[in-house]
């Protein structure tokens, strides 16, 4: 039996790092470990990937500290309104150390547990979240249009994330079937970093080294498209939120073909079962049915399974 008497021998026999002897051009021999090759291959691949990510990122400093102060005061008003319960049901999404406020269009994450996950997200129907506040257009979107960052009329979804120190957003790709590119974010209150290509582990929370670490300073605009938006995940790590930070995410949701199909089907079934009596109530019922058909979150109050949100 090939037994090992010394554990160190056993470990040596198991390690993949076998030494090779290389001779360089002047005849000197030097030891080279396979692990060095692996390491440098890995680093090259990582650098190449970081370059691809960079090619899909643009950043600009458009908002002065004074602009930031005005916008931050408005964000505080949003927080106060939410605390007073002034918003519609799905405008506010609270999570530990991170609250989200959806305006214009909000999205949810799929109906049942087995159907949740990337690709299953759906837009809420119109009216489920509040409209984009005027100040977001006046103070933020219009400036971005003036500076040529986005075309006029591009934005119809504005989400505010408000992070407390240690808050985070796990690695994700903004759903490609929901949002057009680019994805535009503007940072407020404090400096932080957007990281690409991290893996999260939980209990306790740990995050792997990023492929790319991108500082996102107060007042800076970050525009993601191409590889940076579609082919690699991005996240905010807990260690990168040292003070309260907020971000406004400006996007354009696509009109979903499956939503249009569901809409068409619900309208024809509505015609069959509830011929229009012309009253305000019939109009409301039609709206409710349309809502229900597009609205895919499990509303059963007793079965709201908590999922990992970003
Ligand atoms: O906080 C940020 O800068 C990014 C937020 C983000 O990726 C998201 O909410 O989807």
PDB file of C-alpha atoms and ligand atoms in Angstrom:
ATOM      1  CA  UNK A   1       0.000   0.000   0.000  1.00  0.00           C
ATOM      2  CA  UNK A   2       1.381   3.415  -0.940  1.00  0.00           C
ATOM      3  CA  UNK A   3       1.046   4.958   2.510  1.00  0.00           C
ATOM      4  CA  UNK A   4       2.392   8.375   3.460  1.00  0.00           C
ATOM      5  CA  UNK A   5       4.225   8.531   6.720  1.00  0.00           C
ATOM      6  CA  UNK A   6       4.856  12.247   6.585  1.00  0.00           C
ATOM      7  CA  UNK A   7       1.956  14.588   5.908  1.00  0.00           C
ATOM      8  CA  UNK A   8       4.334  17.080   4.310  1.00  0.00           C
ATOM      9  CA  UNK A   9       5.272  14.429   1.724  1.00  0.00           C
ATOM     10  CA  UNK A  10       1.657  13.799   0.991  1.00  0.00           C
ATOM     11  CA  UNK A  11       0.930  17.496   0.523  1.00  0.00           C
ATOM     12  CA  UNK A  12       3.948  17.859  -1.776  1.00  0.00           C
ATOM     13  CA  UNK A  13       2.769  14.967  -3.927  1.00  0.00           C
ATOM     14  CA  UNK A  14      -0.671  16.558  -4.207  1.00  0.00           C
ATOM     15  CA  UNK A  15       0.421  20.066  -5.066  1.00  0.00           C
ATOM     16  CA  UNK A  16       0.134  21.010  -8.741  1.00  0.00           C
ATOM     17  CA  UNK A  17       3.088  23.427  -8.421  1.00  0.00           C
ATOM     18  CA  UNK A  18       5.847  21.291  -9.914  1.00  0.00           C
ATOM     19  CA  UNK A  19       9.163  23.017 -10.507  1.00  0.00           C
ATOM     20  CA  UNK A  20      10.579  23.215 -14.057  1.00  0.00           C
ATOM     21  CA  UNK A  21      14.089  24.319 -14.943  1.00  0.00           C
ATOM     22  CA  UNK A  22      14.294  26.966 -17.666  1.00  0.00           C
ATOM     23  CA  UNK A  23      17.396  28.114 -19.469  1.00  0.00           C
ATOM     24  CA  UNK A  24      17.402  31.738 -20.567  1.00  0.00           C
ATOM     25  CA  UNK A  25      19.267  33.258 -23.526  1.00  0.00           C
ATOM     26  CA  UNK A  26      22.591  33.640 -21.673  1.00  0.00           C
ATOM     27  CA  UNK A  27      22.561  30.031 -20.578  1.00  0.00           C
ATOM     28  CA  UNK A  28      21.549  30.663 -16.962  1.00  0.00           C
ATOM     29  CA  UNK A  29      19.238  28.140 -15.494  1.00  0.00           C
ATOM     30  CA  UNK A  30      16.405  29.281 -13.316  1.00  0.00           C
ATOM     31  CA  UNK A  31      13.638  27.482 -11.578  1.00  0.00           C
ATOM     32  CA  UNK A  32      10.140  28.290 -12.737  1.00  0.00           C
ATOM     33  CA  UNK A  33       7.028  26.982 -11.118  1.00  0.00           C
ATOM     34  CA  UNK A  34       3.935  26.036 -13.084  1.00  0.00           C
ATOM     35  CA  UNK A  35       1.968  28.118 -10.625  1.00  0.00           C
ATOM     36  CA  UNK A  36       3.855  31.177 -11.899  1.00  0.00           C
ATOM     37  CA  UNK A  37       2.566  30.402 -15.394  1.00  0.00           C
ATOM     38  CA  UNK A  38      -0.943  29.955 -14.083  1.00  0.00           C
ATOM     39  CA  UNK A  39      -0.668  33.173 -12.144  1.00  0.00           C
ATOM     40  CA  UNK A  40       0.612  35.217 -15.065  1.00  0.00           C
ATOM     41  CA  UNK A  41      -1.975  33.690 -17.445  1.00  0.00           C
ATOM     42  CA  UNK A  42      -4.637  34.589 -14.946  1.00  0.00           C
ATOM     43  CA  UNK A  43      -3.319  38.131 -14.577  1.00  0.00           C
ATOM     44  CA  UNK A  44      -3.140  38.586 -18.349  1.00  0.00           C
ATOM     45  CA  UNK A  45      -6.703  37.391 -18.763  1.00  0.00           C
ATOM     46  CA  UNK A  46      -7.831  39.688 -15.973  1.00  0.00           C
ATOM     47  CA  UNK A  47      -6.027  42.687 -17.483  1.00  0.00           C
ATOM     48  CA  UNK A  48      -7.517  41.920 -20.886  1.00  0.00           C
ATOM     49  CA  UNK A  49     -10.964  41.720 -19.319  1.00  0.00           C
ATOM     50  CA  UNK A  50     -10.409  44.958 -17.385  1.00  0.00           C
ATOM     51  CA  UNK A  51      -9.551  46.661 -20.692  1.00  0.00           C
ATOM     52  CA  UNK A  52     -12.790  45.380 -22.225  1.00  0.00           C
ATOM     53  CA  UNK A  53     -14.734  46.702 -19.227  1.00  0.00           C
ATOM     54  CA  UNK A  54     -13.006  50.087 -19.506  1.00  0.00           C
ATOM     55  CA  UNK A  55     -13.971  50.314 -23.164  1.00  0.00           C
ATOM     56  CA  UNK A  56     -17.628  50.372 -22.090  1.00  0.00           C
ATOM     57  CA  UNK A  57     -17.285  53.075 -19.413  1.00  0.00           C
ATOM     58  CA  UNK A  58     -17.403  56.836 -19.718  1.00  0.00           C
ATOM     59  CA  UNK A  59     -17.223  59.223 -16.807  1.00  0.00           C
ATOM     60  CA  UNK A  60     -17.786  62.964 -16.607  1.00  0.00           C
ATOM     61  CA  UNK A  61     -17.795  65.626 -13.921  1.00  0.00           C
ATOM     62  CA  UNK A  62     -20.809  67.745 -14.653  1.00  0.00           C
ATOM     63  CA  UNK A  63     -22.223  68.484 -11.218  1.00  0.00           C
ATOM     64  CA  UNK A  64     -20.447  71.010  -8.986  1.00  0.00           C
ATOM     65  CA  UNK A  65     -20.514  70.712  -5.179  1.00  0.00           C
ATOM     66  CA  UNK A  66     -23.265  73.386  -5.195  1.00  0.00           C
ATOM     67  CA  UNK A  67     -25.312  71.372  -7.707  1.00  0.00           C
ATOM     68  CA  UNK A  68     -24.780  68.314  -5.525  1.00  0.00           C
ATOM     69  CA  UNK A  69     -26.050  70.144  -2.462  1.00  0.00           C
ATOM     70  CA  UNK A  70     -29.293  71.119  -4.209  1.00  0.00           C
ATOM     71  CA  UNK A  71     -29.845  67.608  -5.520  1.00  0.00           C
ATOM     72  CA  UNK A  72     -28.980  66.037  -2.153  1.00  0.00           C
ATOM     73  CA  UNK A  73     -31.605  68.251  -0.492  1.00  0.00           C
ATOM     74  CA  UNK A  74     -34.129  66.868  -2.995  1.00  0.00           C
ATOM     75  CA  UNK A  75     -33.047  63.294  -2.241  1.00  0.00           C
ATOM     76  CA  UNK A  76     -33.632  64.034   1.441  1.00  0.00           C
ATOM     77  CA  UNK A  77     -37.151  65.201   0.527  1.00  0.00           C
ATOM     78  CA  UNK A  78     -37.771  61.880  -1.249  1.00  0.00           C
ATOM     79  CA  UNK A  79     -36.634  60.000   1.855  1.00  0.00           C
ATOM     80  CA  UNK A  80     -38.916  62.143   4.055  1.00  0.00           C
ATOM     81  CA  UNK A  81     -41.887  61.629   1.703  1.00  0.00           C
ATOM     82  CA  UNK A  82     -41.324  57.880   1.769  1.00  0.00           C
ATOM     83  CA  UNK A  83     -41.138  57.899   5.568  1.00  0.00           C
ATOM     84  CA  UNK A  84     -44.474  59.717   5.621  1.00  0.00           C
ATOM     85  CA  UNK A  85     -45.947  57.029   3.356  1.00  0.00           C
ATOM     86  CA  UNK A  86     -46.645  59.491   0.544  1.00  0.00           C
ATOM     87  CA  UNK A  87     -45.593  57.193  -2.310  1.00  0.00           C
ATOM     88  CA  UNK A  88     -47.343  54.389  -4.165  1.00  0.00           C
ATOM     89  CA  UNK A  89     -46.890  50.784  -3.133  1.00  0.00           C
ATOM     90  CA  UNK A  90     -43.903  49.874  -5.281  1.00  0.00           C
ATOM     91  CA  UNK A  91     -42.013  53.144  -5.326  1.00  0.00           C
ATOM     92  CA  UNK A  92     -40.122  52.297  -2.154  1.00  0.00           C
ATOM     93  CA  UNK A  93     -38.062  49.128  -1.717  1.00  0.00           C
ATOM     94  CA  UNK A  94     -36.405  48.911   1.685  1.00  0.00           C
ATOM     95  CA  UNK A  95     -33.465  46.638   2.466  1.00  0.00           C
ATOM     96  CA  UNK A  96     -30.967  46.718   5.337  1.00  0.00           C
ATOM     97  CA  UNK A  97     -28.548  49.631   4.792  1.00  0.00           C
ATOM     98  CA  UNK A  98     -29.957  50.344   1.312  1.00  0.00           C
ATOM     99  CA  UNK A  99     -33.280  51.825   0.246  1.00  0.00           C
ATOM    100  CA  UNK A 100     -34.394  52.145  -3.353  1.00  0.00           C
ATOM    101  CA  UNK A 101     -36.946  54.594  -4.737  1.00  0.00           C
ATOM    102  CA  UNK A 102     -38.354  53.722  -8.176  1.00  0.00           C
ATOM    103  CA  UNK A 103     -39.800  56.480 -10.330  1.00  0.00           C
ATOM    104  CA  UNK A 104     -41.315  56.272 -13.788  1.00  0.00           C
ATOM    105  CA  UNK A 105     -40.859  52.548 -14.219  1.00  0.00           C
ATOM    106  CA  UNK A 106     -40.086  50.008 -11.546  1.00  0.00           C
ATOM    107  CA  UNK A 107     -39.314  46.375 -11.938  1.00  0.00           C
ATOM    108  CA  UNK A 108     -39.800  43.209 -10.001  1.00  0.00           C
ATOM    109  CA  UNK A 109     -38.002  39.913 -10.009  1.00  0.00           C
ATOM    110  CA  UNK A 110     -40.342  37.223 -11.322  1.00  0.00           C
ATOM    111  CA  UNK A 111     -43.322  35.388  -9.947  1.00  0.00           C
ATOM    112  CA  UNK A 112     -42.397  32.176  -8.184  1.00  0.00           C
ATOM    113  CA  UNK A 113     -39.233  31.100  -6.464  1.00  0.00           C
ATOM    114  CA  UNK A 114     -38.286  28.665  -9.235  1.00  0.00           C
ATOM    115  CA  UNK A 115     -38.874  31.322 -11.844  1.00  0.00           C
ATOM    116  CA  UNK A 116     -36.895  34.086 -10.217  1.00  0.00           C
ATOM    117  CA  UNK A 117     -33.458  35.168 -11.233  1.00  0.00           C
ATOM    118  CA  UNK A 118     -31.804  36.819 -14.184  1.00  0.00           C
ATOM    119  CA  UNK A 119     -34.140  37.103 -17.156  1.00  0.00           C
ATOM    120  CA  UNK A 120     -37.318  36.818 -15.076  1.00  0.00           C
ATOM    121  CA  UNK A 121     -37.547  40.458 -14.062  1.00  0.00           C
ATOM    122  CA  UNK A 122     -40.673  42.296 -15.240  1.00  0.00           C
ATOM    123  CA  UNK A 123     -41.686  45.920 -15.339  1.00  0.00           C
ATOM    124  CA  UNK A 124     -44.449  46.966 -13.018  1.00  0.00           C
ATOM    125  CA  UNK A 125     -47.463  48.284 -14.792  1.00  0.00           C
ATOM    126  CA  UNK A 126     -47.957  51.988 -15.149  1.00  0.00           C
ATOM    127  CA  UNK A 127     -49.259  53.558 -11.950  1.00  0.00           C
ATOM    128  CA  UNK A 128     -47.616  51.074  -9.591  1.00  0.00           C
ATOM    129  CA  UNK A 129     -44.723  53.442  -8.971  1.00  0.00           C
ATOM    130  CA  UNK A 130     -44.689  57.233  -8.829  1.00  0.00           C
ATOM    131  CA  UNK A 131     -43.786  59.436 -11.768  1.00  0.00           C
ATOM    132  CA  UNK A 132     -40.288  60.824 -12.067  1.00  0.00           C
ATOM    133  CA  UNK A 133     -40.246  63.978  -9.902  1.00  0.00           C
ATOM    134  CA  UNK A 134     -39.826  67.216 -11.882  1.00  0.00           C
ATOM    135  CA  UNK A 135     -36.601  68.053 -10.053  1.00  0.00           C
ATOM    136  CA  UNK A 136     -34.942  64.910 -11.449  1.00  0.00           C
ATOM    137  CA  UNK A 137     -35.587  66.223 -14.957  1.00  0.00           C
ATOM    138  CA  UNK A 138     -34.740  69.830 -14.182  1.00  0.00           C
ATOM    139  CA  UNK A 139     -31.637  69.337 -12.052  1.00  0.00           C
ATOM    140  CA  UNK A 140     -30.212  66.099 -13.411  1.00  0.00           C
ATOM    141  CA  UNK A 141     -31.597  64.769 -16.717  1.00  0.00           C
ATOM    142  CA  UNK A 142     -31.671  68.114 -18.545  1.00  0.00           C
ATOM    143  CA  UNK A 143     -28.033  68.754 -17.616  1.00  0.00           C
ATOM    144  CA  UNK A 144     -27.065  65.351 -18.990  1.00  0.00           C
ATOM    145  CA  UNK A 145     -28.916  66.101 -22.217  1.00  0.00           C
ATOM    146  CA  UNK A 146     -27.222  69.515 -22.507  1.00  0.00           C
ATOM    147  CA  UNK A 147     -23.821  67.870 -22.054  1.00  0.00           C
ATOM    148  CA  UNK A 148     -24.614  65.270 -24.727  1.00  0.00           C
ATOM    149  CA  UNK A 149     -24.516  62.323 -22.306  1.00  0.00           C
ATOM    150  CA  UNK A 150     -27.992  61.122 -23.304  1.00  0.00           C
ATOM    151  CA  UNK A 151     -30.454  62.147 -25.985  1.00  0.00           C
ATOM    152  CA  UNK A 152     -33.555  64.148 -25.144  1.00  0.00           C
ATOM    153  CA  UNK A 153     -36.434  61.888 -24.084  1.00  0.00           C
ATOM    154  CA  UNK A 154     -34.175  58.923 -23.308  1.00  0.00           C
ATOM    155  CA  UNK A 155     -34.891  58.617 -19.599  1.00  0.00           C
ATOM    156  CA  UNK A 156     -38.178  57.187 -18.411  1.00  0.00           C
ATOM    157  CA  UNK A 157     -36.929  55.395 -15.333  1.00  0.00           C
ATOM    158  CA  UNK A 158     -35.133  57.041 -12.435  1.00  0.00           C
ATOM    159  CA  UNK A 159     -34.125  55.014  -9.406  1.00  0.00           C
ATOM    160  CA  UNK A 160     -32.532  56.505  -6.312  1.00  0.00           C
ATOM    161  CA  UNK A 161     -30.455  54.164  -4.161  1.00  0.00           C
ATOM    162  CA  UNK A 162     -29.711  55.517  -0.707  1.00  0.00           C
ATOM    163  CA  UNK A 163     -26.919  53.581   1.039  1.00  0.00           C
ATOM    164  CA  UNK A 164     -25.916  53.747   4.681  1.00  0.00           C
ATOM    165  CA  UNK A 165     -22.287  52.941   5.610  1.00  0.00           C
ATOM    166  CA  UNK A 166     -21.620  49.265   4.919  1.00  0.00           C
ATOM    167  CA  UNK A 167     -24.568  49.036   2.502  1.00  0.00           C
ATOM    168  CA  UNK A 168     -24.077  47.296  -0.807  1.00  0.00           C
ATOM    169  CA  UNK A 169     -25.571  46.091  -4.072  1.00  0.00           C
ATOM    170  CA  UNK A 170     -24.669  42.530  -4.969  1.00  0.00           C
ATOM    171  CA  UNK A 171     -23.124  41.683  -8.325  1.00  0.00           C
ATOM    172  CA  UNK A 172     -25.626  41.874 -11.154  1.00  0.00           C
ATOM    173  CA  UNK A 173     -26.183  42.906 -14.751  1.00  0.00           C
ATOM    174  CA  UNK A 174     -29.027  45.386 -15.226  1.00  0.00           C
ATOM    175  CA  UNK A 175     -31.610  43.199 -16.982  1.00  0.00           C
ATOM    176  CA  UNK A 176     -30.846  43.414 -20.697  1.00  0.00           C
ATOM    177  CA  UNK A 177     -34.417  42.512 -21.656  1.00  0.00           C
ATOM    178  CA  UNK A 178     -35.740  45.413 -19.585  1.00  0.00           C
ATOM    179  CA  UNK A 179     -33.325  48.293 -20.016  1.00  0.00           C
ATOM    180  CA  UNK A 180     -31.749  49.792 -23.089  1.00  0.00           C
ATOM    181  CA  UNK A 181     -28.172  50.890 -22.929  1.00  0.00           C
ATOM    182  CA  UNK A 182     -26.460  53.072 -21.826  1.00  0.00           C
ATOM    183  CA  UNK A 183     -27.076  52.971 -18.089  1.00  0.00           C
ATOM    184  CA  UNK A 184     -26.333  56.330 -16.523  1.00  0.00           C
ATOM    185  CA  UNK A 185     -25.631  56.919 -12.849  1.00  0.00           C
ATOM    186  CA  UNK A 186     -24.878  60.088 -10.905  1.00  0.00           C
ATOM    187  CA  UNK A 187     -23.347  59.815  -7.423  1.00  0.00           C
ATOM    188  CA  UNK A 188     -24.118  61.973  -4.399  1.00  0.00           C
ATOM    189  CA  UNK A 189     -23.235  62.618  -0.738  1.00  0.00           C
ATOM    190  CA  UNK A 190     -19.877  60.805  -0.755  1.00  0.00           C
ATOM    191  CA  UNK A 191     -17.249  59.095  -2.902  1.00  0.00           C
ATOM    192  CA  UNK A 192     -17.422  55.367  -3.458  1.00  0.00           C
ATOM    193  CA  UNK A 193     -16.471  52.735  -6.042  1.00  0.00           C
ATOM    194  CA  UNK A 194     -18.291  50.602  -8.548  1.00  0.00           C
ATOM    195  CA  UNK A 195     -16.633  47.196  -8.883  1.00  0.00           C
ATOM    196  CA  UNK A 196     -16.835  44.812 -11.821  1.00  0.00           C
ATOM    197  CA  UNK A 197     -16.596  41.037 -11.843  1.00  0.00           C
ATOM    198  CA  UNK A 198     -16.802  40.364  -8.073  1.00  0.00           C
ATOM    199  CA  UNK A 199     -18.228  37.257  -6.480  1.00  0.00           C
ATOM    200  CA  UNK A 200     -20.186  37.631  -3.253  1.00  0.00           C
ATOM    201  CA  UNK A 201     -20.207  35.056  -0.459  1.00  0.00           C
ATOM    202  CA  UNK A 202     -22.576  35.390   2.450  1.00  0.00           C
ATOM    203  CA  UNK A 203     -22.726  34.767   6.196  1.00  0.00           C
ATOM    204  CA  UNK A 204     -20.438  36.563   6.757  1.00  0.00           C
ATOM    205  CA  UNK A 205     -20.475  38.703   3.660  1.00  0.00           C
ATOM    206  CA  UNK A 206     -17.248  38.522   1.619  1.00  0.00           C
ATOM    207  CA  UNK A 207     -16.484  39.896  -1.811  1.00  0.00           C
ATOM    208  CA  UNK A 208     -13.758  38.697  -4.168  1.00  0.00           C
ATOM    209  CA  UNK A 209     -11.240  41.050  -5.779  1.00  0.00           C
ATOM    210  CA  UNK A 210     -12.765  43.017  -8.638  1.00  0.00           C
ATOM    211  CA  UNK A 211     -11.672  42.755 -12.255  1.00  0.00           C
ATOM    212  CA  UNK A 212     -11.981  46.532 -12.269  1.00  0.00           C
ATOM    213  CA  UNK A 213     -12.364  49.064  -9.465  1.00  0.00           C
ATOM    214  CA  UNK A 214     -13.939  52.291 -10.675  1.00  0.00           C
ATOM    215  CA  UNK A 215     -14.061  55.281  -8.336  1.00  0.00           C
ATOM    216  CA  UNK A 216     -17.478  56.976  -8.430  1.00  0.00           C
ATOM    217  CA  UNK A 217     -17.016  60.363  -6.813  1.00  0.00           C
ATOM    218  CA  UNK A 218     -19.671  62.698  -5.499  1.00  0.00           C
ATOM    219  CA  UNK A 219     -21.087  64.604  -8.495  1.00  0.00           C
ATOM    220  CA  UNK A 220     -19.585  62.247 -11.081  1.00  0.00           C
ATOM    221  CA  UNK A 221     -21.555  60.754 -13.939  1.00  0.00           C
ATOM    222  CA  UNK A 222     -20.862  57.161 -14.988  1.00  0.00           C
ATOM    223  CA  UNK A 223     -22.128  55.771 -18.276  1.00  0.00           C
ATOM    224  CA  UNK A 224     -22.101  52.007 -18.882  1.00  0.00           C
ATOM    225  CA  UNK A 225     -22.594  50.348 -22.222  1.00  0.00           C
ATOM    226  CA  UNK A 226     -21.126  47.448 -24.246  1.00  0.00           C
ATOM    227  CA  UNK A 227     -19.042  44.944 -22.306  1.00  0.00           C
ATOM    228  CA  UNK A 228     -19.254  46.935 -19.055  1.00  0.00           C
ATOM    229  CA  UNK A 229     -23.059  46.843 -19.115  1.00  0.00           C
ATOM    230  CA  UNK A 230     -23.777  43.442 -20.664  1.00  0.00           C
ATOM    231  CA  UNK A 231     -20.913  40.996 -20.241  1.00  0.00           C
ATOM    232  CA  UNK A 232     -19.729  41.444 -16.686  1.00  0.00           C
ATOM    233  CA  UNK A 233     -21.503  42.028 -13.398  1.00  0.00           C
ATOM    234  CA  UNK A 234     -21.118  45.199 -11.393  1.00  0.00           C
ATOM    235  CA  UNK A 235     -21.655  45.789  -7.688  1.00  0.00           C
ATOM    236  CA  UNK A 236     -21.102  48.157  -4.802  1.00  0.00           C
ATOM    237  CA  UNK A 237     -19.078  46.455  -2.077  1.00  0.00           C
ATOM    238  CA  UNK A 238     -19.889  47.091   1.596  1.00  0.00           C
ATOM    239  CA  UNK A 239     -16.311  48.232   2.249  1.00  0.00           C
ATOM    240  CA  UNK A 240     -16.694  50.967  -0.394  1.00  0.00           C
ATOM    241  CA  UNK A 241     -19.597  52.714   1.343  1.00  0.00           C
ATOM    242  CA  UNK A 242     -17.898  54.476   4.215  1.00  0.00           C
ATOM    243  CA  UNK A 243     -20.416  57.306   4.585  1.00  0.00           C
ATOM    244  CA  UNK A 244     -23.974  57.725   3.410  1.00  0.00           C
ATOM    245  CA  UNK A 245     -24.043  57.642  -0.380  1.00  0.00           C
ATOM    246  CA  UNK A 246     -26.842  57.984  -2.912  1.00  0.00           C
ATOM    247  CA  UNK A 247     -26.954  57.348  -6.615  1.00  0.00           C
ATOM    248  CA  UNK A 248     -29.546  58.282  -9.213  1.00  0.00           C
ATOM    249  CA  UNK A 249     -29.786  55.621 -11.921  1.00  0.00           C
ATOM    250  CA  UNK A 250     -31.266  56.862 -15.179  1.00  0.00           C
ATOM    251  CA  UNK A 251     -32.415  54.318 -17.729  1.00  0.00           C
ATOM    252  CA  UNK A 252     -34.785  53.692 -20.579  1.00  0.00           C
ATOM    253  CA  UNK A 253     -36.879  50.556 -20.229  1.00  0.00           C
ATOM    254  CA  UNK A 254     -37.539  48.614 -23.420  1.00  0.00           C
ATOM    255  CA  UNK A 255     -41.123  47.859 -24.346  1.00  0.00           C
ATOM    256  CA  UNK A 256     -41.252  44.169 -23.632  1.00  0.00           C
ATOM    257  CA  UNK A 257     -42.613  42.015 -26.414  1.00  0.00           C
ATOM    258  CA  UNK A 258     -44.046  39.547 -23.888  1.00  0.00           C
ATOM    259  CA  UNK A 259     -45.765  42.378 -22.055  1.00  0.00           C
ATOM    260  CA  UNK A 260     -47.291  43.583 -25.303  1.00  0.00           C
ATOM    261  CA  UNK A 261     -48.485  40.043 -26.043  1.00  0.00           C
ATOM    262  CA  UNK A 262     -49.955  39.663 -22.534  1.00  0.00           C
ATOM    263  CA  UNK A 263     -51.574  43.051 -22.883  1.00  0.00           C
ATOM    264  CA  UNK A 264     -53.127  42.053 -26.235  1.00  0.00           C
ATOM    265  CA  UNK A 265     -54.416  38.768 -24.763  1.00  0.00           C
ATOM    266  CA  UNK A 266     -55.838  40.410 -21.652  1.00  0.00           C
ATOM    267  CA  UNK A 267     -57.623  43.020 -23.741  1.00  0.00           C
ATOM    268  CA  UNK A 268     -59.243  40.390 -25.971  1.00  0.00           C
ATOM    269  CA  UNK A 269     -60.347  38.248 -22.989  1.00  0.00           C
ATOM    270  CA  UNK A 270     -61.684  41.402 -21.379  1.00  0.00           C
ATOM    271  CA  UNK A 271     -63.726  42.110 -24.514  1.00  0.00           C
ATOM    272  CA  UNK A 272     -65.167  38.553 -24.362  1.00  0.00           C
ATOM    273  CA  UNK A 273     -66.031  38.523 -20.651  1.00  0.00           C
ATOM    274  CA  UNK A 274     -66.835  42.136 -19.836  1.00  0.00           C
ATOM    275  CA  UNK A 275     -68.319  43.972 -22.790  1.00  0.00           C
ATOM    276  CA  UNK A 276     -67.750  47.647 -22.222  1.00  0.00           C
ATOM    277  CA  UNK A 277     -70.693  49.359 -20.455  1.00  0.00           C
ATOM    278  CA  UNK A 278     -69.057  52.716 -21.001  1.00  0.00           C
ATOM    279  CA  UNK A 279     -68.996  53.562 -17.285  1.00  0.00           C
ATOM    280  CA  UNK A 280     -65.996  54.870 -15.366  1.00  0.00           C
ATOM    281  CA  UNK A 281     -65.970  51.588 -13.438  1.00  0.00           C
ATOM    282  CA  UNK A 282     -65.684  49.498 -16.556  1.00  0.00           C
ATOM    283  CA  UNK A 283     -62.735  51.643 -17.580  1.00  0.00           C
ATOM    284  CA  UNK A 284     -61.188  51.077 -14.160  1.00  0.00           C
ATOM    285  CA  UNK A 285     -61.776  47.330 -14.338  1.00  0.00           C
ATOM    286  CA  UNK A 286     -60.040  47.251 -17.696  1.00  0.00           C
ATOM    287  CA  UNK A 287     -57.087  49.064 -16.179  1.00  0.00           C
ATOM    288  CA  UNK A 288     -56.977  46.660 -13.244  1.00  0.00           C
ATOM    289  CA  UNK A 289     -57.042  43.652 -15.528  1.00  0.00           C
ATOM    290  CA  UNK A 290     -54.321  45.118 -17.671  1.00  0.00           C
ATOM    291  CA  UNK A 291     -52.361  45.752 -14.533  1.00  0.00           C
ATOM    292  CA  UNK A 292     -52.816  42.213 -13.320  1.00  0.00           C
ATOM    293  CA  UNK A 293     -51.775  40.771 -16.632  1.00  0.00           C
ATOM    294  CA  UNK A 294     -48.504  42.645 -16.700  1.00  0.00           C
ATOM    295  CA  UNK A 295     -47.835  42.381 -13.026  1.00  0.00           C
ATOM    296  CA  UNK A 296     -45.915  39.270 -12.258  1.00  0.00           C
ATOM    297  CA  UNK A 297     -44.896  39.570  -8.622  1.00  0.00           C
ATOM    298  CA  UNK A 298     -46.440  37.088  -6.245  1.00  0.00           C
ATOM    299  CA  UNK A 299     -48.876  39.275  -4.366  1.00  0.00           C
ATOM    300  CA  UNK A 300     -50.032  36.646  -1.922  1.00  0.00           C
ATOM    301  CA  UNK A 301     -49.321  38.434   1.348  1.00  0.00           C
ATOM    302  CA  UNK A 302     -48.535  35.223   3.192  1.00  0.00           C
ATOM    303  CA  UNK A 303     -45.987  34.085   0.636  1.00  0.00           C
ATOM    304  CA  UNK A 304     -43.569  36.844  -0.090  1.00  0.00           C
ATOM    305  CA  UNK A 305     -40.328  35.004  -0.334  1.00  0.00           C
ATOM    306  CA  UNK A 306     -37.385  37.224   0.326  1.00  0.00           C
ATOM    307  CA  UNK A 307     -34.930  37.181  -2.501  1.00  0.00           C
ATOM    308  CA  UNK A 308     -31.541  38.656  -2.975  1.00  0.00           C
ATOM    309  CA  UNK A 309     -32.096  42.103  -4.353  1.00  0.00           C
ATOM    310  CA  UNK A 310     -29.771  44.534  -5.997  1.00  0.00           C
TER     311      UNK A 310
HETATM  312  O1  LIG B   1     -24.758  52.495  -6.697  1.00  0.00           O
HETATM  313  C1  LIG B   1     -24.377  52.444  -7.855  1.00  0.00           C
HETATM  314  O2  LIG B   1     -23.563  53.249  -8.328  1.00  0.00           O
HETATM  315  C2  LIG B   1     -24.858  51.334  -8.767  1.00  0.00           C
HETATM  316  C3  LIG B   1     -26.221  50.845  -8.443  1.00  0.00           C
HETATM  317  C4  LIG B   1     -26.684  49.716  -9.298  1.00  0.00           C
HETATM  318  O3  LIG B   1     -25.928  49.083  -9.990  1.00  0.00           O
HETATM  319  C5  LIG B   1     -28.102  49.321  -9.289  1.00  0.00           C
HETATM  320  O4  LIG B   1     -28.878  49.780  -8.434  1.00  0.00           O
HETATM  321  O5  LIG B   1     -28.510  48.524 -10.159  1.00  0.00           O
END
